Coordinates of C-alpha atoms and ligand atoms in Angstrom, one line a residue:
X1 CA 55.1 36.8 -29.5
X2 CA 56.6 33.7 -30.8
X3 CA 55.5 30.6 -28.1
X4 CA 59.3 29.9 -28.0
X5 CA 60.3 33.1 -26.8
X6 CA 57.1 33.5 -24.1
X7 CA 58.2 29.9 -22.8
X8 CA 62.3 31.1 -22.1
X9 CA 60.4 34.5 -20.5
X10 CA 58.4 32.3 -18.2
X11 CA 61.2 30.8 -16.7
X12 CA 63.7 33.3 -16.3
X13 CA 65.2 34.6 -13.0
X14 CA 64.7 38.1 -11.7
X15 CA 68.3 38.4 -12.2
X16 CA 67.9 37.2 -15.4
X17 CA 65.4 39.5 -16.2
X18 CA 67.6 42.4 -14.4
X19 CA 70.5 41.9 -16.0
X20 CA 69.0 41.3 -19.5
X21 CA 67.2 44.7 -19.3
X22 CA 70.3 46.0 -18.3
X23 CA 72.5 44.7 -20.5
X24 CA 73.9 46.8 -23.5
X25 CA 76.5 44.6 -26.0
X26 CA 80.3 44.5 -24.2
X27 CA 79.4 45.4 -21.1
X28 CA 81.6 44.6 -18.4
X29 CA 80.2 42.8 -15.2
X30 CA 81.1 45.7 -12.9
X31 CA 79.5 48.1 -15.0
X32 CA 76.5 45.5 -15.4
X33 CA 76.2 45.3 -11.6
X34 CA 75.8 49.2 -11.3
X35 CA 73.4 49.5 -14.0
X36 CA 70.9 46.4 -12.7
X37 CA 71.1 47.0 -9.2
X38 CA 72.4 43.2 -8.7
X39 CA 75.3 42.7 -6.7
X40 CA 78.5 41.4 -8.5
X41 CA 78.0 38.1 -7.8
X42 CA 74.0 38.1 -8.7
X43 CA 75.1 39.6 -12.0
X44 CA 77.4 36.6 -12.5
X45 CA 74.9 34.1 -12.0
X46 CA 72.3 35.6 -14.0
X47 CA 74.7 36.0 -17.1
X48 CA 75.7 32.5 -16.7
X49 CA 72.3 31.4 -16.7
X50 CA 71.4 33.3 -19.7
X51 CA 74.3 32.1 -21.6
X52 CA 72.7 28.5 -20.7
X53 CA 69.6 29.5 -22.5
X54 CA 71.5 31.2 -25.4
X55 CA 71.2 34.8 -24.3
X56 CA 74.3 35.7 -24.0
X57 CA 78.0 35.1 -24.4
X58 CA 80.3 35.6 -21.9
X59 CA 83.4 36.4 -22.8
X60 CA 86.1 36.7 -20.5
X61 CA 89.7 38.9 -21.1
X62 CA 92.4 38.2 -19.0
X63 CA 94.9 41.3 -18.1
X64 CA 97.8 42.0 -16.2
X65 CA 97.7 45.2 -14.5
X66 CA 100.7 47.2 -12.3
X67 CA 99.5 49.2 -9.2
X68 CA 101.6 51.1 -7.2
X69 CA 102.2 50.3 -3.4
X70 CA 103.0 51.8 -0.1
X71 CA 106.7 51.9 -0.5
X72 CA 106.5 53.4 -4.0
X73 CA 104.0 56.6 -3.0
X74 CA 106.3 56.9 0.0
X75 CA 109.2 57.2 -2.5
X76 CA 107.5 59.1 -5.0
X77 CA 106.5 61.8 -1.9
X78 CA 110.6 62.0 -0.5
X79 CA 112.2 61.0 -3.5
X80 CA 114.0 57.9 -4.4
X81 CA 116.7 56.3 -1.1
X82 CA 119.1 56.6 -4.1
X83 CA 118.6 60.1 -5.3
X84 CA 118.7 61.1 -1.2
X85 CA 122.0 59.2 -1.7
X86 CA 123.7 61.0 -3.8
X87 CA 122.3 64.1 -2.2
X88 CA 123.8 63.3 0.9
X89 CA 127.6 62.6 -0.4
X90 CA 126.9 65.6 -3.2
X91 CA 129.7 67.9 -1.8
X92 CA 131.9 65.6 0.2
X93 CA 132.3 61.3 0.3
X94 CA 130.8 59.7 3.3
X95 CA 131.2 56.4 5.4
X96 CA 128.7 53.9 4.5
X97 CA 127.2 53.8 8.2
X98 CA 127.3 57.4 8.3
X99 CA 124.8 57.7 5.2
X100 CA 123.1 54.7 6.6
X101 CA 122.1 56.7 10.2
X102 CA 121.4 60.2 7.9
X103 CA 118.8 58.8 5.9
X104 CA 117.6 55.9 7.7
X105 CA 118.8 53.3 5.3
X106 CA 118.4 49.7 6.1
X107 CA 121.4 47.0 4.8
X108 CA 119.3 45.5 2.6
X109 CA 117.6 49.0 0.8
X110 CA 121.2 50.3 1.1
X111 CA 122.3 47.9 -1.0
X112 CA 120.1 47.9 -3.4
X113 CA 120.9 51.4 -3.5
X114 CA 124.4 51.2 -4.0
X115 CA 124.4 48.5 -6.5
X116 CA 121.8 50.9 -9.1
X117 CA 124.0 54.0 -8.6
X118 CA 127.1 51.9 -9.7
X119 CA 125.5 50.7 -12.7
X120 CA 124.5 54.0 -13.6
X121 CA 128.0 54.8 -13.1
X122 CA 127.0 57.5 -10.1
X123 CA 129.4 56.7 -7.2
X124 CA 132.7 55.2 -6.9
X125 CA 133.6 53.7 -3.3
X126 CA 136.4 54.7 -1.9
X127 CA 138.5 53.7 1.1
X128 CA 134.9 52.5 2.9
X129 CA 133.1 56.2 1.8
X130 CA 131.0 56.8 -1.2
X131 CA 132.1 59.6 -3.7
X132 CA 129.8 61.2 -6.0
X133 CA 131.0 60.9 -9.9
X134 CA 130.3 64.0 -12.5
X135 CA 127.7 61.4 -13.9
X136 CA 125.9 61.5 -10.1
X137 CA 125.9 65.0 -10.0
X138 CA 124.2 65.5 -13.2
X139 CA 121.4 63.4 -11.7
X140 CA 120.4 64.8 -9.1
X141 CA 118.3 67.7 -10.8
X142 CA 116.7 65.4 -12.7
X143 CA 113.5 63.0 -12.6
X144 CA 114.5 59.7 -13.5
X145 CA 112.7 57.0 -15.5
X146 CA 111.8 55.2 -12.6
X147 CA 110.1 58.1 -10.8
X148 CA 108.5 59.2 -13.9
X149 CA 106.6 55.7 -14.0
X150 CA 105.8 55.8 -10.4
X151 CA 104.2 59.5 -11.0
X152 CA 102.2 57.6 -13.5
X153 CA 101.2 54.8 -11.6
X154 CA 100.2 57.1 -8.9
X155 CA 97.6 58.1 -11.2
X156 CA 96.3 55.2 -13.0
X157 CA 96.6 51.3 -12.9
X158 CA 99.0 50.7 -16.0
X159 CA 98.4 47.4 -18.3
X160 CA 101.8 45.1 -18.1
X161 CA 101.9 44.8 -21.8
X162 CA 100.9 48.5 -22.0
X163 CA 104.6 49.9 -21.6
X164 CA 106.8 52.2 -23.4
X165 CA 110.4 50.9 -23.6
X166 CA 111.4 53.5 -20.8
X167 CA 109.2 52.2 -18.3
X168 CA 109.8 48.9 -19.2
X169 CA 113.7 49.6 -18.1
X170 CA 111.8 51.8 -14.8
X171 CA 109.7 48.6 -13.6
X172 CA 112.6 46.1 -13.9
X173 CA 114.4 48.2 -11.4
X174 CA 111.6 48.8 -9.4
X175 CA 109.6 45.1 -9.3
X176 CA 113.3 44.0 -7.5
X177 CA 112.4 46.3 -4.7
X178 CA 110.0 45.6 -1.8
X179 CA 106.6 46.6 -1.8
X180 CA 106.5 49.4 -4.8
X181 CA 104.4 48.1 -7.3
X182 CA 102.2 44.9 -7.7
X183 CA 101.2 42.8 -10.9
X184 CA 98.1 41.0 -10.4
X185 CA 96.2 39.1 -13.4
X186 CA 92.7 39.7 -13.2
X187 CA 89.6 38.4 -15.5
X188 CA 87.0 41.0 -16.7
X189 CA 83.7 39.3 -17.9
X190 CA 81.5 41.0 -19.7
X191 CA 78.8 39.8 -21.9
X192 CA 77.3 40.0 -25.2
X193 CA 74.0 39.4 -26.3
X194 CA 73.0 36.8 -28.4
X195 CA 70.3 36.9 -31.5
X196 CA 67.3 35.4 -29.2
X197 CA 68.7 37.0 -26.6
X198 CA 68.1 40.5 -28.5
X199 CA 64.6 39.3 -29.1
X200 CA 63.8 38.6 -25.6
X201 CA 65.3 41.7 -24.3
X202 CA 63.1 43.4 -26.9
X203 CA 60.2 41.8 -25.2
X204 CA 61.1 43.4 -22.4
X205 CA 60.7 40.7 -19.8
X206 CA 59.2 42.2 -16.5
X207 CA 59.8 40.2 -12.8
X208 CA 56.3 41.0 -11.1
X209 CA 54.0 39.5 -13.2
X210 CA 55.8 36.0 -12.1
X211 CA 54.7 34.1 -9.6
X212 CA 58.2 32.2 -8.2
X213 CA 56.6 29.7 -5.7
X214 CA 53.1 28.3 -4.6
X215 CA 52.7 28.5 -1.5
X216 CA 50.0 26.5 0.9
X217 CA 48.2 29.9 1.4
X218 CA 47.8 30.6 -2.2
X219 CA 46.2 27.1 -2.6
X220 CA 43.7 27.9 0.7
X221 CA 43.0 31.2 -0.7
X222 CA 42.7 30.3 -4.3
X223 CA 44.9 33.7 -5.1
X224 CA 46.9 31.3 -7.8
X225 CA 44.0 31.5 -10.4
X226 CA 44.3 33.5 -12.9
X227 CA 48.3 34.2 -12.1
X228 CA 51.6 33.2 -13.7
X229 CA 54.3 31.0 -12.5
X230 CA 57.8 31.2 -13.4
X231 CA 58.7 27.7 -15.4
X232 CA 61.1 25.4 -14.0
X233 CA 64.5 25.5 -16.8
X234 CA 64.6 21.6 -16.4
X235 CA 67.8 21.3 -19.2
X236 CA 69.6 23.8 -17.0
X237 CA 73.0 22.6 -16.1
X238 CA 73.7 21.7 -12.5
X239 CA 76.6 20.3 -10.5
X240 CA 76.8 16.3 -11.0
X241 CA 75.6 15.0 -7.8
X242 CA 77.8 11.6 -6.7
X243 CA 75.6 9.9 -4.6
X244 CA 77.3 7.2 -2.2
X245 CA 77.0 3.4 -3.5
X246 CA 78.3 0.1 -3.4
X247 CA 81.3 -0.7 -5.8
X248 CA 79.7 -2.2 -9.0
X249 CA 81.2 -5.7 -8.3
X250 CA 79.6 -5.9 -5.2
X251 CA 76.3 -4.8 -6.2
X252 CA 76.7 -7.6 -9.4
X253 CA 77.8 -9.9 -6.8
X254 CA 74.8 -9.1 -4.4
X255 CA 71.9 -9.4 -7.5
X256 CA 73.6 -12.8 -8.5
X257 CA 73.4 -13.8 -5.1
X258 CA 69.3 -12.9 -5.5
X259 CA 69.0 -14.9 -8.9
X260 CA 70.1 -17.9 -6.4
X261 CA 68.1 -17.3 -3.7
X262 CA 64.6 -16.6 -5.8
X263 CA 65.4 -20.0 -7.6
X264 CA 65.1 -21.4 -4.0
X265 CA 69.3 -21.9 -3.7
X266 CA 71.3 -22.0 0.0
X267 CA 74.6 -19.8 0.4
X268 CA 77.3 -21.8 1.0
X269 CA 80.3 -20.2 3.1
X270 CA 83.7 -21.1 4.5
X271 CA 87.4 -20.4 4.8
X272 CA 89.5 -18.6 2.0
X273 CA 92.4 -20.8 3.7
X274 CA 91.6 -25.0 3.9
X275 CA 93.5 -28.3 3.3
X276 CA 94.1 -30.0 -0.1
X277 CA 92.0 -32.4 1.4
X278 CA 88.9 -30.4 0.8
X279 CA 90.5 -28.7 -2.2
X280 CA 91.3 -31.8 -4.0
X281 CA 91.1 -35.0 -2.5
X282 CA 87.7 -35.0 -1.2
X283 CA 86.9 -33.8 -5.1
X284 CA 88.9 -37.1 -6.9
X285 CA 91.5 -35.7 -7.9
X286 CA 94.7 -37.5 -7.8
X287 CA 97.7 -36.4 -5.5
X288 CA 100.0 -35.9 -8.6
X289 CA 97.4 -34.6 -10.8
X290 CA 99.3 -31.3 -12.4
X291 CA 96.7 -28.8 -10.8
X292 CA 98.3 -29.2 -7.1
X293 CA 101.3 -28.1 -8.2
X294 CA 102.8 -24.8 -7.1
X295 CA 102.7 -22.8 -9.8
X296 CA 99.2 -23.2 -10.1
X297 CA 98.4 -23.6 -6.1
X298 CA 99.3 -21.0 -3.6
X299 CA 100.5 -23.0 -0.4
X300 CA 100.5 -21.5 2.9
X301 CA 103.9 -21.5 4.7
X302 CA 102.9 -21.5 8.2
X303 CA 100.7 -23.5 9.3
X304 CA 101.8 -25.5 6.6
X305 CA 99.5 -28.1 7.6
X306 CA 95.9 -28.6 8.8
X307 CA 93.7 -30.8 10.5
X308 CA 92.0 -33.8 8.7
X309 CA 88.6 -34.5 9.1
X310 CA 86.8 -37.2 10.7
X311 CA 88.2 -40.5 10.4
X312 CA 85.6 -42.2 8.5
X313 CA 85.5 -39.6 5.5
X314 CA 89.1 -40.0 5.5
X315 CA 89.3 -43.1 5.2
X316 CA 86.5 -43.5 2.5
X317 CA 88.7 -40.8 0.7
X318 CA 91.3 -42.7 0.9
X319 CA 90.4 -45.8 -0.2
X320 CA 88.2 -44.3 -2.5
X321 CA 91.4 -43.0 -4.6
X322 CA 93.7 -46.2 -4.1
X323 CA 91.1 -48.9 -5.0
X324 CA 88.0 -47.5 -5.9
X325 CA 86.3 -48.3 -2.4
X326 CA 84.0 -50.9 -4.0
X327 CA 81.7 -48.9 -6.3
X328 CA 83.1 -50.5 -9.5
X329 CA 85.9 -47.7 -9.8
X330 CA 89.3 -48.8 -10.1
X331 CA 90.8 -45.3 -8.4
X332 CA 93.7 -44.1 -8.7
X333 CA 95.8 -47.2 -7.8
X334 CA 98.2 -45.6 -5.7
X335 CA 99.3 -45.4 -2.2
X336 CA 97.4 -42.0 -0.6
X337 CA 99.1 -39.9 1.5
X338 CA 97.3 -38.3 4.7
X339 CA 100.3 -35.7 4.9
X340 CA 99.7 -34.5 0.8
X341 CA 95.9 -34.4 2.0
X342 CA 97.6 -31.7 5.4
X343 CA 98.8 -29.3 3.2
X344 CA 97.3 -26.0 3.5
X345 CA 95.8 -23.8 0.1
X346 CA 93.9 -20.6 -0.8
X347 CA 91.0 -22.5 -1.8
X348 CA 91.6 -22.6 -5.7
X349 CA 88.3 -23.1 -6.6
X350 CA 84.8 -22.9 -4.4
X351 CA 83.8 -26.3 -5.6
X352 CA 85.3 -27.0 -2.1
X353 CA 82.5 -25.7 -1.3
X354 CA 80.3 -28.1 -2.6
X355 CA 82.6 -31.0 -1.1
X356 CA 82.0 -29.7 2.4
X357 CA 78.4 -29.4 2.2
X358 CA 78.0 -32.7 0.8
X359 CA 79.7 -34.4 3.7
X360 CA 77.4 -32.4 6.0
X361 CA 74.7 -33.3 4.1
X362 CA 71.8 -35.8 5.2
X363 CA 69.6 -38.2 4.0
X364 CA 66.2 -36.0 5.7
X365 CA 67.7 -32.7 3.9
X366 CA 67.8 -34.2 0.3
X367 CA 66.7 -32.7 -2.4
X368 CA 68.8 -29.7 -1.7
X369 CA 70.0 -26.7 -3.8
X370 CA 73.2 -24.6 -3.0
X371 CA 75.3 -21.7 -4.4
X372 CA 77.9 -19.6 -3.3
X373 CA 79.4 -16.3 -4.6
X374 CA 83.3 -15.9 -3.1
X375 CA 86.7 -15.9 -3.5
X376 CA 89.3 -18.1 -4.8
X377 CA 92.8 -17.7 -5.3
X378 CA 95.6 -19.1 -7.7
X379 CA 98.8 -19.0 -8.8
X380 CA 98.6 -16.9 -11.7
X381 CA 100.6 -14.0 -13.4
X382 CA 98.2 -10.8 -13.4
X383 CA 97.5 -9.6 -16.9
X384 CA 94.7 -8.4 -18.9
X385 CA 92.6 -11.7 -18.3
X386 CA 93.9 -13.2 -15.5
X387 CA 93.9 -12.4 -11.8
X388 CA 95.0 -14.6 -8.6
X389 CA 92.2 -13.5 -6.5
X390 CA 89.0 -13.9 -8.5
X391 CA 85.6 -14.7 -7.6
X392 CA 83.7 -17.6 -8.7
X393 CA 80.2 -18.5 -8.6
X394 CA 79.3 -21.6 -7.7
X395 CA 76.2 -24.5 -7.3
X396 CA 75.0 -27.9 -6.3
X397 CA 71.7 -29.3 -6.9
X398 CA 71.4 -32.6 -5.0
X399 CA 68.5 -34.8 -6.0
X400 CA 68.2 -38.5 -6.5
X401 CA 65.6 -37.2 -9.6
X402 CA 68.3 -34.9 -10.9
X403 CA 69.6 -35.4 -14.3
X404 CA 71.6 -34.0 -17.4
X405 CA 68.8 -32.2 -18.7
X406 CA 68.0 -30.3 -15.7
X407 CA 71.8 -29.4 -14.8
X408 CA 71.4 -27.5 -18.5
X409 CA 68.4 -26.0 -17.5
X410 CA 69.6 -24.3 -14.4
X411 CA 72.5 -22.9 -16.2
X412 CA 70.2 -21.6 -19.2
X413 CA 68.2 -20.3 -16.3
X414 CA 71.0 -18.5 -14.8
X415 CA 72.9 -17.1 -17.7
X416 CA 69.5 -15.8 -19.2
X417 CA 69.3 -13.6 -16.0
X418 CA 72.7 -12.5 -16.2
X419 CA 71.5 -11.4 -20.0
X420 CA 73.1 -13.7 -22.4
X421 CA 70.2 -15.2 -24.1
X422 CA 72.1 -18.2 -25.6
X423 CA 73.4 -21.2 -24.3
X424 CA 75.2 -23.9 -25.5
X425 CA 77.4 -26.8 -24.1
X426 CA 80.4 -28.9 -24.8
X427 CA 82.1 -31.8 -23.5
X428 CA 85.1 -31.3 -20.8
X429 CA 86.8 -32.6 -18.0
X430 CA 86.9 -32.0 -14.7
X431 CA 88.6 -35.1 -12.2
X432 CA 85.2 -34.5 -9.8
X433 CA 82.8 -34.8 -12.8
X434 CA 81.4 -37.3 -14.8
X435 CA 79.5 -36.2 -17.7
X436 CA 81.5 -33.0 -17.7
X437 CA 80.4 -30.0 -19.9
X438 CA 81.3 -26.5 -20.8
X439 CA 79.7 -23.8 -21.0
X440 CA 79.6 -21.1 -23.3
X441 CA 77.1 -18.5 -23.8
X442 CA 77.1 -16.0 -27.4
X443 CA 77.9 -12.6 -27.2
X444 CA 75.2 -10.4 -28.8
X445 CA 77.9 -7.7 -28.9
X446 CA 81.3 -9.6 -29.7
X447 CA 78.7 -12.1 -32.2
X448 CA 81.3 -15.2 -30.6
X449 CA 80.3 -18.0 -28.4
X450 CA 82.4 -17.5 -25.1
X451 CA 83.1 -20.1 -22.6
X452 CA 81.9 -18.8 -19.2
X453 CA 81.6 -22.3 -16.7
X454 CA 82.5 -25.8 -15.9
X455 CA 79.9 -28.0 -15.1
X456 CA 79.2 -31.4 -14.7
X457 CA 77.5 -34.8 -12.1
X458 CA 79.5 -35.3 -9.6
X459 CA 81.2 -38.8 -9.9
X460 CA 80.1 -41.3 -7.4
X461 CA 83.9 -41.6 -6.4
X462 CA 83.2 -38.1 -4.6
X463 CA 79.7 -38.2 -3.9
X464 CA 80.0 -41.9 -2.4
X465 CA 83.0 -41.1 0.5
X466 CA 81.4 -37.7 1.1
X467 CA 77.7 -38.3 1.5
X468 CA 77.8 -42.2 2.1
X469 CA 75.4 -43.3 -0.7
X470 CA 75.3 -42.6 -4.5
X471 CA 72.7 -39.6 -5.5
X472 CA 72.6 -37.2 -8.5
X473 CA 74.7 -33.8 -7.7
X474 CA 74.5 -31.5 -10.6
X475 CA 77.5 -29.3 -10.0
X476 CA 78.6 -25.8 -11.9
X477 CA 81.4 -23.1 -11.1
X478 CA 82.7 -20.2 -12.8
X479 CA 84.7 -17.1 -12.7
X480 CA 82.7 -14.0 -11.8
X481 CA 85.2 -11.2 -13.4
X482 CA 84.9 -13.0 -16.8
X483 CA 80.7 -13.2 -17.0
X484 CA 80.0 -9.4 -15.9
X485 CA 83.4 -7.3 -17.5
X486 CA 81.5 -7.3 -20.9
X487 CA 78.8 -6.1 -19.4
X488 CA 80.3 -3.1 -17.9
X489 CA 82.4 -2.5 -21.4
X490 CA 85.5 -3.7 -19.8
X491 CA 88.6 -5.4 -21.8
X492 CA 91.2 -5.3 -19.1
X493 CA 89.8 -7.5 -16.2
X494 CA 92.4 -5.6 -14.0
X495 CA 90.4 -2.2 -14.5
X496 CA 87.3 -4.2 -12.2
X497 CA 89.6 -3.5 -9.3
X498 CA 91.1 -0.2 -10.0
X499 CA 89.3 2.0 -7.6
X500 CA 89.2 4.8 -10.3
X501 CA 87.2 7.3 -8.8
X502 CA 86.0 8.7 -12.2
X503 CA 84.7 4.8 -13.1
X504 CA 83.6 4.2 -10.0
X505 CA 80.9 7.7 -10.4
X506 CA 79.9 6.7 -14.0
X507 CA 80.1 2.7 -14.4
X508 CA 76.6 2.1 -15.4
X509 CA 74.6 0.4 -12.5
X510 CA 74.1 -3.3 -12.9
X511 CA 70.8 -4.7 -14.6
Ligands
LIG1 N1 85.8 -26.0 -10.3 C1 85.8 -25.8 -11.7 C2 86.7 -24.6 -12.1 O1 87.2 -24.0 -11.2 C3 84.4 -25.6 -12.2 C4 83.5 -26.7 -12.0 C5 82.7 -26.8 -10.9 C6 83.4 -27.8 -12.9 C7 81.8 -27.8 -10.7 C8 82.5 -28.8 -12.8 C9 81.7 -28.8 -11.6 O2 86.8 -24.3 -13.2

């Protein structure tokens, strides 16, 4: 025996090895039921599982087949309502009721009636009676294509594309009516079997010799030895199994949360909704600078306005950006306004973030690390790379011993853990920042250098106001969507939030 055939023999199914032994080439699964002693639906099984190991083929023929119904042996026993018609009026007309009460004619069959002897030219109606016509009369001896295809269907289920002209004409007439005859498409299976399935069968594959489970006694006992045990078919197919999860930006989100937290990192939280002042004045950037404007700012309507914080940041703030609050900065040499600093945003950016936890910060909690993963929001037409709620990821490292160097080596630290192996930098400019860098990491797919963060030291013009004295603040933020749609092959940064069921059961789980 060739090792290939004894291992499919080891793992086949009693029904398997029923039907197999049972099968002969073209036989249909009713007929395969009766001869294997499987039930109908055990016979299925089996011949789809053989066909999974390349057994057999199933092939299934799809027929439509006519069966008479109750009406139509009741009409074949009395005859036809129409033929008891025209026996009725055969010597004299009668009223339509008349005929009606005689043969115990409802409207509906009545009419039916009287509408297929007129087109057989039969009757003629006259003065509210029906009168037989010479063509009538000659019918009455006769058997008429209709009830010779109901005497036929009587005895046998007939194939719908099975019919001679005649009784094609016959089951036009008769489908109209109620309850005469019934088409029904039904499948027949049967199966064939394959070349290896030929050998196997010629094996002749026997169920007892198989041992299907081991069981605690058999171990006790020690009745396994010496016995065989069916094999498990591990390549057999089986329904896809769509386990609950989280939705893959969620799960990215939570694991870059972790890459924080093991590099010893605080989460960071507040409001979606806060005031410009925390937005952009406590980060240096100018009352007209171009980024408060509305069409890249969403402003809330009502409240409009919120609630400054305590007077002495304000103030700092303030003369921080008119006169450089005397660091050596020359500000922004205007005249601030508290009421600009009211207005009300979707935080556009989670470097407010930062801002707020500086100004909680104190001198005891120094050095101190923070991130946060969340929301921001701007005022952005949605296409294919741009959405107006994103995510960002965000970080401070606050250190009087912090410098340049180490700011790049966090970010290398980070990006080589969201796999990009290769970092780079280049300068930028941020209003809060002072040196400012980009960040761009290479593709290994794409082979490009794409630009993924803004980074930067906080200028002393926010530290100063916010935290009261000058200390290194490494600072980073970027957009989530953009460092992680690569990674799940996505183009469109829309498709991240599509909710696709199909996506959501076969994105590839995060690294
Ligand atoms: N806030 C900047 C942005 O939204 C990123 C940034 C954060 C830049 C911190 C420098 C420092 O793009």
């Amino acid at each position: 025996m060739k090792t290939g055939a004894k291992e499919i023999i080891e793992k086949l199914h009693p029904f398997e090895i029923k039907a197999i032994s049972a099968l002969k080439d073209g036989m249909a699964l009713d007929e395969l039921s009766e001869k294997s002693g499987l039930k109908e639906i055990e016979a299925m099984r089996a011949l789809q599982w053989l066909e999974n190991k390349g057994l057999v083929k199933i092939k299934t023929e799809e027929k439509n087949v006519i069966r008479i119904e109750s009406n139509g042996r009741t009409y074949l026993r009395d005859g036809l309502p129409e033929k008891k018609i025209l026996g009725a009026i055969k010597s004299s007309p009668l009223s339509f009721d008349k005929i009606k009460k005689e043969l115990k004619l409802g409207n509906e069959e009545f009419n039916v009636c009287i509408g297929l002897l007129k087109s057989k030219m039969a009757v003629n109606i006259k003065e509210g009676t029906l009168e037989i016509t010479a063509q009538g009369a000659n019918l009455i001896g006769k058997e008429t294509l209709e009830e010779k295809f109901l005497r036929r269907l009587s005895k046998t289920e007939v194939q719908a594309n099975d019919l001679s002209p005649e009784e094609r004409f016959a089951y036009g007439i008769l489908k109209k009516r109620k309850d005469v005859l019934r088409e029904d498409n039904i499948k027949i299976r049967s199966a064939e079997l394959t070349e290896l399935g030929r050998d196997i069968k010629k094996q002749k594959p026997e169920t007892a010799d198989l041992v299907e489970r081991l069981t605690q006694d058999m171990i006790k006992r020690g009745s396994w030895k010496g016995k065989s045990f069916r094999r498990y078919d591990i390549k057999i197919n089986v329904p896809q199994i769509n386990g609950g999860k989280r939705h893959f930006v969620n799960q990215t989100i939570q694991s870059i949360k972790r890459i924080w937290l093991d590099m010893g990192f605080k989460e960071m939280a507040g409001p979606m909704l806060d005031t410009s002042f925390w937005n952009f004045d406590a980060l240096f950037t100018a009352q007209d600078h171009p980024v408060r404007e509305l069409q890249d700012t969403f402003y809330i309507k009502n409240p409009a306005k919120g609630r400054l914080p305590n007077k002495e940041i304000v103030q700092a703030v303030k003369e921080m950006h008119e006169g450089g609050g005397g660091i050596g900065s020359s500000g922004w040499g205007y005249k601030w306004d508290p009421e600009e600093a009211k207005k009300n945003v979707l935080r556009t950016h989670t470097t407010i973030l930062s801002a707020k936890t500086l100004a909680k910060l104190k001198e005891e909690d120094l050095p101190a690390k923070f991130f946060s993963v969340a929301k921001c929001f701007r005022n952005e037409a949605l296409d294919w790379k741009h959405l107006f709620e994103l995510y960002q990821v965000e970080g401070i490292v606050v250190d009087p011993d912090a410098n340049f160097r180490n700011l790049l080596g966090y970010l290398k630290a980070f990006f080589n853990k969201l796999g990009f192996e290769r970092v780079r930098i280049q300068p930028a400019y941020f209003p809060y920042t002072e040196p400012s860098a980009e960040v761009h990491v290479f593709h290994p797919v794409k082979k490009q250098w794409i630009e993924l963060a803004g980074s930067g030291i906080f200028r002393p013009e926010v530290v100063v106001p916010l935290l009261g004295k000058d200390v290194p603040v490494l600072a980073w933020g970027m957009g989530l969507e953009r460092s992680i749609s690569e990674f799940f092959s996505i183009s469109d940064i829309r498709q991240l939030y599509s909710n696709d069921l199909k996506q959501l059961r076969e994105i590839k789980i995060w690294r």
